[in-house]
Amino acid sequence: MHPVDYTGPALLASPHLIGIGDAGMPGLAQLLRERGARLTGCAHPQDIPAHLADLGIGVVPGHDRGHVRADMSALVSAANSLPRQAETTRAREMCLPILDHTEALGLLLAATPTSIAVAGSHSTTHTAGALTRALGYRNPAWALLTPPVGRPAGHHSGGDLLIAELGPEADPGECCEPTLTVITAVTANPPHHDDHETALDELEALARRSQIVVLPTWDTGCAQLAQRLAKQKPGPRVVSVGQGRGSDLRITKLATDKNGSTLTLHHWDGKTHALRLLPPGRHAAKAAALAMAGALALDSAASDVARGLEQYRGIERSLTVLGRQEGVTVVESLARHPAEIADDLTAARTLATGRIVAVYEPSHWSRTNAQARAIGGQLATADELVLLPLHDRRRADTPDLSTGTDAMARAAAVSGLDNHVHTLDLPGDDLPAAGIEHLLVKLAHPGDTVLLIGTGHTVRLGPRLLFALGAPGVPVPQDL
């Protein structure tokens, strides 16, 4: 049931969301709709989430200045998305406020009695998702970049707690002073943080506006941020999480297998808590530790938090097993940053009895160019690597745009893959060519795991590959 009256920030009472299918926007849209906002949206036809229509959200295909009307409260766009000149120009002509996704979340956080921001240069998704379960006993609302398994990306509960995943966009606006901020990593990660110092400065500003900050000691940048916060007082209360004895919440055991992970934590009150977690991989277990630290810092009972975390099933498309055919397991991954790629490849080994065949689709030209060598080096831990071309809509306007894929392939080869690196190209922004599925059928043997890493063509590649594995030589249906 939707509330009869909208009770949130006035600027978000009747907004128009441009690029409503972009990262973070579906979650924001669902939260606002459930809160009673009258909102509309637009996106490229292939990017319109089907479930938004079921929520009563009017979404129109394409971008046009006619979409912007005088009765709208604001225009909201995805952070770091392609500019939509038609809509933004019209909004400026009408003196309509223009916000990005992160600023909109900042307004919602500022209007909530207990607010939690999850930010960092990378690896925010699992921590935000785990918090929705860790604090489930408090009936939280949330807005995440990616939906948790079995749950929506956005939800309004009517309670007094909101969890918002800011992702790499560290600054939700000066009006926002979160009760608690969890920062997962501080490092360069274009296009969001061009260099390390920029990341450090922006995340420090957010931390200083927070009452409590949770920081992992395993991240060098977070350790530097902790030193900055300690040197200049007053500042927020800092809660550290790590395996060292100086950590406020100490990880004393972390073991993973194909069924999940076992995590033992020593709390600052002297108690020890053991958890059995469902999502695979050390990175998911560490995210659960950060979530527990945040929940305990808000004076939650450890038993309530542990009960919630043990129900956490992970994030959609984050090391999700799509299926098995002819002894080959097909797994999806959302990893983008080199550290995320390394974590997912390591976790994929726990799911495999044979080799790892990695398929990587780079996203965003600035990230790919800046991190090509680091990404290639991490991908070299696979046994076979298939590199797809850059997925970035800027390629349509600038087909000669440098992508960094060649440097990535060279780095993977030099790091040990040699002639096990395969590069494929696709015409423009077409659907995956049949050659990709057929190549993977040849490369993958019974017992192997194919890890599909990416958010563009790879989203549809999984079902197509499973069909090709089960019916070799039969053309893959175009509607898959």
XYZ file of C-alpha atoms in Angstrom:
480
model
C 0.000 0.000 0.000
C 1.226 3.483 -0.845
C 0.837 6.267 1.713
C -2.027 8.622 0.907
C 0.074 11.716 1.529
C 3.706 12.324 0.656
C 5.708 13.356 3.708
C 9.252 13.698 2.372
C 11.384 16.609 1.134
C 9.364 19.064 -0.981
C 11.825 18.899 -3.897
C 11.076 15.182 -4.263
C 7.277 15.361 -4.069
C 6.760 15.216 -7.843
C 10.130 14.809 -9.579
C 10.978 13.700 -13.092
C 13.774 11.096 -13.188
C 15.817 11.181 -16.370
C 17.692 7.986 -17.065
C 15.359 6.173 -14.682
C 17.011 2.860 -15.589
C 20.536 4.060 -14.768
C 22.473 2.880 -11.712
C 20.638 3.720 -8.496
C 17.626 5.305 -10.140
C 15.182 2.349 -9.952
C 15.809 2.065 -6.205
C 15.270 5.795 -5.691
C 12.117 5.670 -7.842
C 10.607 2.782 -5.885
C 11.389 4.387 -2.520
C 9.801 7.674 -3.587
C 6.749 6.007 -5.112
C 6.121 3.943 -1.993
C 6.507 7.139 0.016
C 3.658 8.716 -1.948
C 5.557 10.905 -4.431
C 4.025 11.587 -7.846
C 6.919 10.892 -10.161
C 7.594 10.320 -13.804
C 10.673 9.183 -15.666
C 12.272 8.597 -19.018
C 15.064 6.435 -20.380
C 16.324 4.754 -23.520
C 13.715 2.109 -24.417
C 16.069 -0.801 -23.662
C 16.884 0.655 -20.223
C 13.358 0.971 -18.819
C 12.893 -1.414 -15.866
C 9.696 -3.382 -16.443
C 8.657 -3.433 -12.782
C 8.344 0.366 -12.543
C 5.110 0.337 -14.541
C 3.628 -2.054 -11.964
C 4.308 0.598 -9.324
C 2.272 3.168 -11.199
C 5.278 5.196 -12.344
C 4.760 6.860 -15.712
C 7.882 6.159 -17.766
C 8.246 7.325 -21.362
C 10.917 6.138 -23.820
C 13.608 8.467 -25.096
C 14.593 11.993 -24.090
C 12.683 15.137 -25.047
C 12.240 18.634 -23.619
C 8.500 18.034 -23.653
C 8.909 15.580 -20.790
C 9.610 18.477 -18.406
C 6.501 20.213 -17.065
C 5.833 23.154 -14.768
C 4.063 20.990 -12.167
C 7.229 18.980 -11.467
C 9.151 19.676 -8.269
C 12.640 18.884 -9.627
C 14.609 17.095 -12.295
C 16.749 14.193 -11.013
C 19.430 12.418 -13.032
C 21.798 9.547 -12.331
C 25.185 10.630 -11.022
C 27.906 10.583 -13.703
C 25.388 9.602 -16.388
C 25.406 10.915 -19.934
C 23.996 14.461 -20.055
C 20.414 14.711 -21.286
C 20.642 18.111 -22.908
C 17.003 18.379 -23.945
C 15.539 17.876 -20.481
C 18.166 19.832 -18.519
C 17.986 22.813 -20.886
C 14.211 22.926 -20.540
C 14.455 22.645 -16.737
C 16.855 25.604 -16.593
C 14.510 27.663 -18.785
C 11.704 26.921 -16.307
C 13.943 27.554 -13.248
C 13.245 23.990 -12.142
C 15.740 22.585 -9.587
C 18.165 20.032 -11.063
C 19.566 17.339 -8.742
C 21.650 14.260 -9.274
C 20.851 10.892 -7.726
C 23.224 11.393 -4.803
C 21.853 14.839 -3.931
C 18.330 13.408 -3.927
C 19.446 10.698 -1.510
C 21.067 13.395 0.626
C 17.735 15.179 0.982
C 16.052 11.947 2.060
C 18.820 11.140 4.549
C 18.640 14.636 6.017
C 14.885 14.242 6.574
C 15.195 10.882 8.387
C 15.733 10.610 12.194
C 18.300 7.792 11.864
C 20.201 7.828 8.588
C 22.909 5.503 7.270
C 25.061 6.338 4.256
C 27.211 3.665 2.607
C 29.978 5.233 0.527
C 33.406 4.425 -0.843
C 35.459 4.371 -4.014
C 34.271 0.806 -4.646
C 32.680 -2.273 -3.013
C 29.667 -0.572 -1.412
C 26.965 -2.904 -2.724
C 27.309 -5.897 -0.394
C 27.710 -3.704 2.684
C 24.539 -1.749 1.907
C 22.605 -4.924 1.203
C 23.857 -6.595 4.377
C 22.765 -3.571 6.437
C 19.157 -3.954 5.268
C 19.210 -7.399 6.915
C 21.409 -6.572 9.900
C 18.939 -3.856 10.908
C 15.863 -5.713 9.710
C 14.403 -5.771 13.215
C 14.098 -1.959 12.972
C 12.006 -2.127 9.780
C 14.335 0.087 7.709
C 13.734 1.866 4.435
C 16.479 1.738 1.822
C 17.667 2.905 -1.588
C 20.458 0.792 -3.112
C 22.294 0.763 -6.436
C 21.584 -2.949 -6.959
C 18.761 -5.001 -5.422
C 19.526 -7.635 -2.795
C 18.518 -11.154 -3.796
C 14.747 -11.502 -3.427
C 14.222 -7.855 -2.461
C 13.692 -4.551 -4.309
C 16.426 -1.953 -4.755
C 14.269 0.613 -2.992
C 11.749 0.286 -0.169
C 9.799 2.631 2.096
C 8.842 1.134 5.435
C 7.312 4.049 7.288
C 9.926 3.660 10.015
C 12.562 6.094 11.271
C 15.629 4.472 9.655
C 16.902 4.934 6.084
C 19.873 3.119 4.508
C 21.203 4.760 1.351
C 23.997 3.450 -0.849
C 25.859 6.440 -2.235
C 28.462 4.302 -3.956
C 31.458 6.199 -5.297
C 29.459 9.441 -5.194
C 30.717 10.584 -1.812
C 28.942 13.920 -1.412
C 25.146 13.867 -0.953
C 25.085 17.589 -0.156
C 26.047 19.700 2.833
C 22.525 19.504 4.254
C 23.045 15.789 4.893
C 24.570 14.826 8.241
C 24.205 11.025 8.466
C 23.830 9.385 11.824
C 26.198 6.676 10.583
C 28.445 6.429 7.530
C 30.139 3.218 6.446
C 33.080 3.857 4.100
C 34.257 0.723 2.308
C 37.337 1.938 0.406
C 39.254 5.129 -0.386
C 41.240 5.094 -3.625
C 41.299 6.384 -7.179
C 38.458 5.006 -9.283
C 37.618 7.010 -12.416
C 35.165 8.379 -13.411
C 34.109 8.974 -9.797
C 37.462 9.644 -8.099
C 40.165 10.588 -10.582
C 42.955 10.262 -8.031
C 43.584 9.072 -4.493
C 43.745 12.529 -2.889
C 40.400 13.542 -4.399
C 38.807 10.391 -2.980
C 40.363 11.056 0.419
C 39.179 14.673 0.512
C 35.610 13.932 -0.590
C 35.121 10.985 1.744
C 36.644 12.895 4.648
C 34.101 15.681 4.115
C 31.268 13.148 4.306
C 32.806 11.470 7.357
C 33.100 14.775 9.231
C 29.385 15.448 8.728
C 28.555 12.085 10.313
C 28.123 11.204 13.971
C 29.690 7.735 13.593
C 32.005 6.405 10.882
C 32.788 2.719 10.286
C 36.129 2.086 8.543
C 37.841 -1.173 7.477
C 41.498 -1.438 8.463
C 42.282 -3.712 5.482
C 41.908 -0.740 3.110
C 44.976 1.538 3.035
C 42.930 4.582 2.080
C 40.508 4.049 4.974
C 43.479 3.768 7.330
C 44.703 7.148 6.042
C 41.240 8.599 6.528
C 41.194 7.357 10.132
C 44.508 9.133 10.747
C 43.129 12.372 9.317
C 40.020 12.160 11.490
C 42.133 11.490 14.595
C 44.461 14.444 13.968
C 41.794 17.088 13.583
C 39.199 17.246 16.345
C 36.313 17.454 16.859
C 35.290 14.637 14.592
C 32.971 11.664 14.411
C 33.274 8.558 16.508
C 35.352 6.092 14.443
C 34.649 2.353 14.639
C 37.342 0.208 13.020
C 36.828 -3.291 11.589
C 39.690 -5.657 10.783
C 41.760 -8.643 11.765
C 44.331 -6.774 13.869
C 44.111 -6.612 17.645
C 43.614 -2.853 17.556
C 40.341 -3.122 15.622
C 37.140 -2.258 17.502
C 35.348 -5.176 15.834
C 37.922 -7.862 15.170
C 37.569 -10.683 12.655
C 39.061 -13.721 14.374
C 37.937 -16.305 11.811
C 36.924 -16.067 8.158
C 36.536 -19.292 6.177
C 34.763 -19.702 2.845
C 33.467 -22.616 0.816
C 30.990 -23.233 -1.997
C 28.073 -22.927 0.454
C 29.038 -19.515 1.865
C 31.321 -18.432 4.669
C 31.874 -18.707 8.402
C 32.670 -15.480 10.236
C 33.683 -15.057 13.866
C 33.798 -11.536 15.300
C 35.119 -10.220 18.627
C 33.019 -7.248 19.760
C 34.424 -4.246 21.636
C 32.268 -5.245 24.602
C 34.385 -8.390 24.963
C 31.857 -10.808 23.452
C 32.388 -13.119 20.483
C 29.807 -13.734 17.761
C 29.868 -16.544 15.164
C 27.925 -16.233 11.901
C 27.191 -18.564 9.014
C 26.664 -16.484 5.870
C 25.093 -17.570 2.575
C 26.842 -15.345 -0.044
C 30.142 -16.792 -1.309
C 33.478 -15.015 -1.027
C 35.618 -13.246 1.551
C 34.484 -9.848 0.299
C 30.831 -10.626 1.149
C 31.899 -11.824 4.608
C 33.916 -8.636 5.196
C 30.901 -6.582 4.096
C 28.813 -8.428 6.699
C 31.417 -7.530 9.335
C 31.125 -3.842 8.383
C 27.335 -4.113 8.571
C 27.513 -5.677 12.019
C 29.868 -2.949 13.225
C 27.461 -0.289 12.003
C 24.451 -1.945 13.596
C 26.245 -2.463 16.931
C 27.412 1.159 16.890
C 23.720 2.116 16.791
C 23.230 0.111 20.008
C 21.567 -2.873 18.338
C 21.534 -6.185 20.162
C 24.110 -8.549 18.658
C 21.565 -11.398 18.562
C 19.169 -9.320 16.446
C 21.961 -8.330 14.056
C 23.293 -11.870 13.707
C 19.814 -13.233 13.052
C 19.337 -10.715 10.243
C 22.739 -11.253 8.638
C 22.228 -14.994 8.486
C 19.171 -14.308 6.289
C 21.182 -12.175 3.861
C 21.380 -13.901 0.462
C 23.612 -11.487 -1.395
C 23.130 -9.065 -4.276
C 21.463 -9.733 -7.615
C 24.047 -10.589 -10.307
C 26.891 -10.503 -7.769
C 28.387 -13.997 -7.966
C 24.954 -15.327 -8.857
C 24.883 -18.868 -10.240
C 22.668 -18.683 -13.335
C 22.668 -22.403 -13.990
C 24.624 -25.468 -15.061
C 24.695 -27.249 -18.409
C 26.841 -30.193 -19.471
C 28.888 -29.876 -16.270
C 29.651 -26.172 -16.845
C 28.561 -23.620 -14.225
C 27.664 -20.098 -15.404
C 28.070 -17.309 -12.830
C 27.435 -13.553 -13.108
C 29.520 -10.767 -11.583
C 29.075 -6.991 -11.274
C 32.759 -6.310 -10.509
C 34.324 -3.188 -12.016
C 37.246 -2.060 -9.865
C 40.409 -4.250 -9.931
C 39.926 -5.127 -6.249
C 36.355 -6.267 -6.908
C 37.481 -8.350 -9.884
C 40.172 -10.014 -7.776
C 37.637 -10.796 -5.029
C 35.109 -12.322 -7.421
C 37.688 -14.443 -9.220
C 38.913 -15.760 -5.875
C 35.358 -16.515 -4.776
C 34.579 -18.207 -8.100
C 37.344 -20.715 -7.339
C 35.277 -21.941 -4.396
C 32.402 -22.699 -6.785
C 34.542 -24.519 -9.354
C 35.964 -28.016 -9.503
C 37.775 -27.248 -12.757
C 39.052 -24.130 -14.462
C 37.789 -20.548 -14.471
C 36.832 -19.096 -17.858
C 36.422 -15.336 -17.319
C 34.489 -13.082 -19.691
C 35.131 -9.406 -18.995
C 33.230 -6.461 -20.471
C 34.808 -3.112 -19.525
C 32.476 -0.250 -18.595
C 33.176 3.491 -18.921
C 36.136 4.621 -20.989
C 37.909 6.646 -18.267
C 37.932 3.719 -15.817
C 39.131 1.302 -18.492
C 41.936 3.536 -19.675
C 43.102 4.449 -16.178
C 42.976 0.918 -14.747
C 43.594 -1.276 -17.804
C 46.873 -2.741 -16.570
C 45.595 -3.381 -13.053
C 42.413 -4.997 -14.375
C 44.373 -7.141 -16.831
C 46.704 -8.285 -14.076
C 43.793 -9.415 -11.908
C 42.023 -11.147 -14.808
C 45.203 -13.151 -15.404
C 44.292 -15.312 -12.402
C 41.646 -16.971 -14.627
C 42.566 -19.964 -16.790
C 40.966 -18.548 -19.937
C 40.013 -14.918 -20.583
C 37.591 -13.536 -23.152
C 37.717 -9.740 -23.448
C 34.701 -7.953 -24.897
C 34.908 -4.358 -26.136
C 34.065 -1.370 -23.990
C 30.397 -0.921 -23.129
C 29.885 2.836 -23.064
C 27.262 4.827 -24.949
C 29.891 7.428 -25.745
C 31.215 4.966 -28.344
C 28.173 5.659 -30.525
C 29.190 9.315 -30.840
C 32.961 8.714 -30.840
C 33.633 5.304 -32.419
C 37.402 5.904 -32.322
C 37.344 6.406 -28.551
C 40.337 4.737 -26.928
C 39.138 1.947 -24.651
C 42.253 0.523 -23.021
C 41.222 -3.024 -23.953
C 44.488 -3.703 -25.799
C 46.525 -2.674 -22.747
C 44.316 -4.931 -20.634
C 44.938 -7.892 -22.937
C 48.703 -7.275 -22.896
C 48.741 -7.031 -19.105
C 46.832 -10.305 -18.775
C 49.182 -12.049 -21.208
C 52.325 -10.740 -19.520
C 50.932 -11.778 -16.119
C 50.755 -15.411 -17.191
C 47.827 -16.076 -19.522
C 49.936 -15.937 -22.707
C 47.839 -17.383 -25.549
C 44.786 -17.943 -23.331
C 43.551 -14.374 -23.899
C 40.797 -14.026 -26.512
C 39.495 -10.654 -27.720
C 36.187 -10.181 -29.519
C 34.577 -7.150 -31.061
C 30.906 -6.333 -31.521
C 29.397 -4.076 -34.203
C 28.254 -0.885 -32.508
C 25.814 -1.556 -29.676
C 24.328 -4.744 -31.117
C 23.298 -7.815 -29.165
C 26.010 -10.352 -28.427
C 27.263 -11.999 -31.598
C 26.782 -15.747 -31.875
C 30.547 -16.177 -31.937
C 30.778 -15.359 -28.221
C 28.568 -18.241 -27.117
C 30.215 -20.674 -29.523
C 33.704 -19.644 -28.400
C 32.752 -20.175 -24.763
C 31.251 -23.590 -25.545
C 34.623 -24.576 -27.018
C 36.627 -23.128 -24.135
C 34.575 -24.495 -21.214
C 34.919 -28.135 -20.179
C 32.861 -30.172 -17.678
C 33.698 -28.979 -14.170
C 34.641 -25.475 -15.344
C 33.012 -22.239 -14.222
C 32.333 -19.421 -16.685
C 32.386 -16.089 -14.847
C 30.586 -13.312 -16.751
C 31.822 -9.929 -15.500
C 30.034 -6.824 -16.747
C 26.826 -4.799 -16.915
C 26.260 -4.395 -20.666
C 26.043 -7.239 -23.193
C 26.971 -9.737 -20.489
C 23.577 -9.224 -18.818
C 21.990 -11.222 -21.651
C 24.939 -13.468 -22.354
C 24.295 -15.879 -19.457
C 20.959 -17.320 -20.667
C 22.291 -17.466 -24.237
C 25.377 -19.379 -23.123
C 23.331 -21.880 -21.101
C 21.187 -22.530 -24.185
C 24.269 -22.981 -26.381
C 25.827 -25.391 -23.870
C 22.662 -27.474 -23.765
C 22.042 -27.468 -27.511
C 25.385 -27.255 -29.346
C 25.044 -26.290 -32.979
C 21.473 -24.972 -32.563
C 21.072 -21.220 -33.235
C 20.480 -19.262 -30.032
C 17.006 -17.649 -30.015
C 17.229 -13.895 -30.486
C 14.797 -13.227 -27.648
C 17.169 -14.699 -25.068
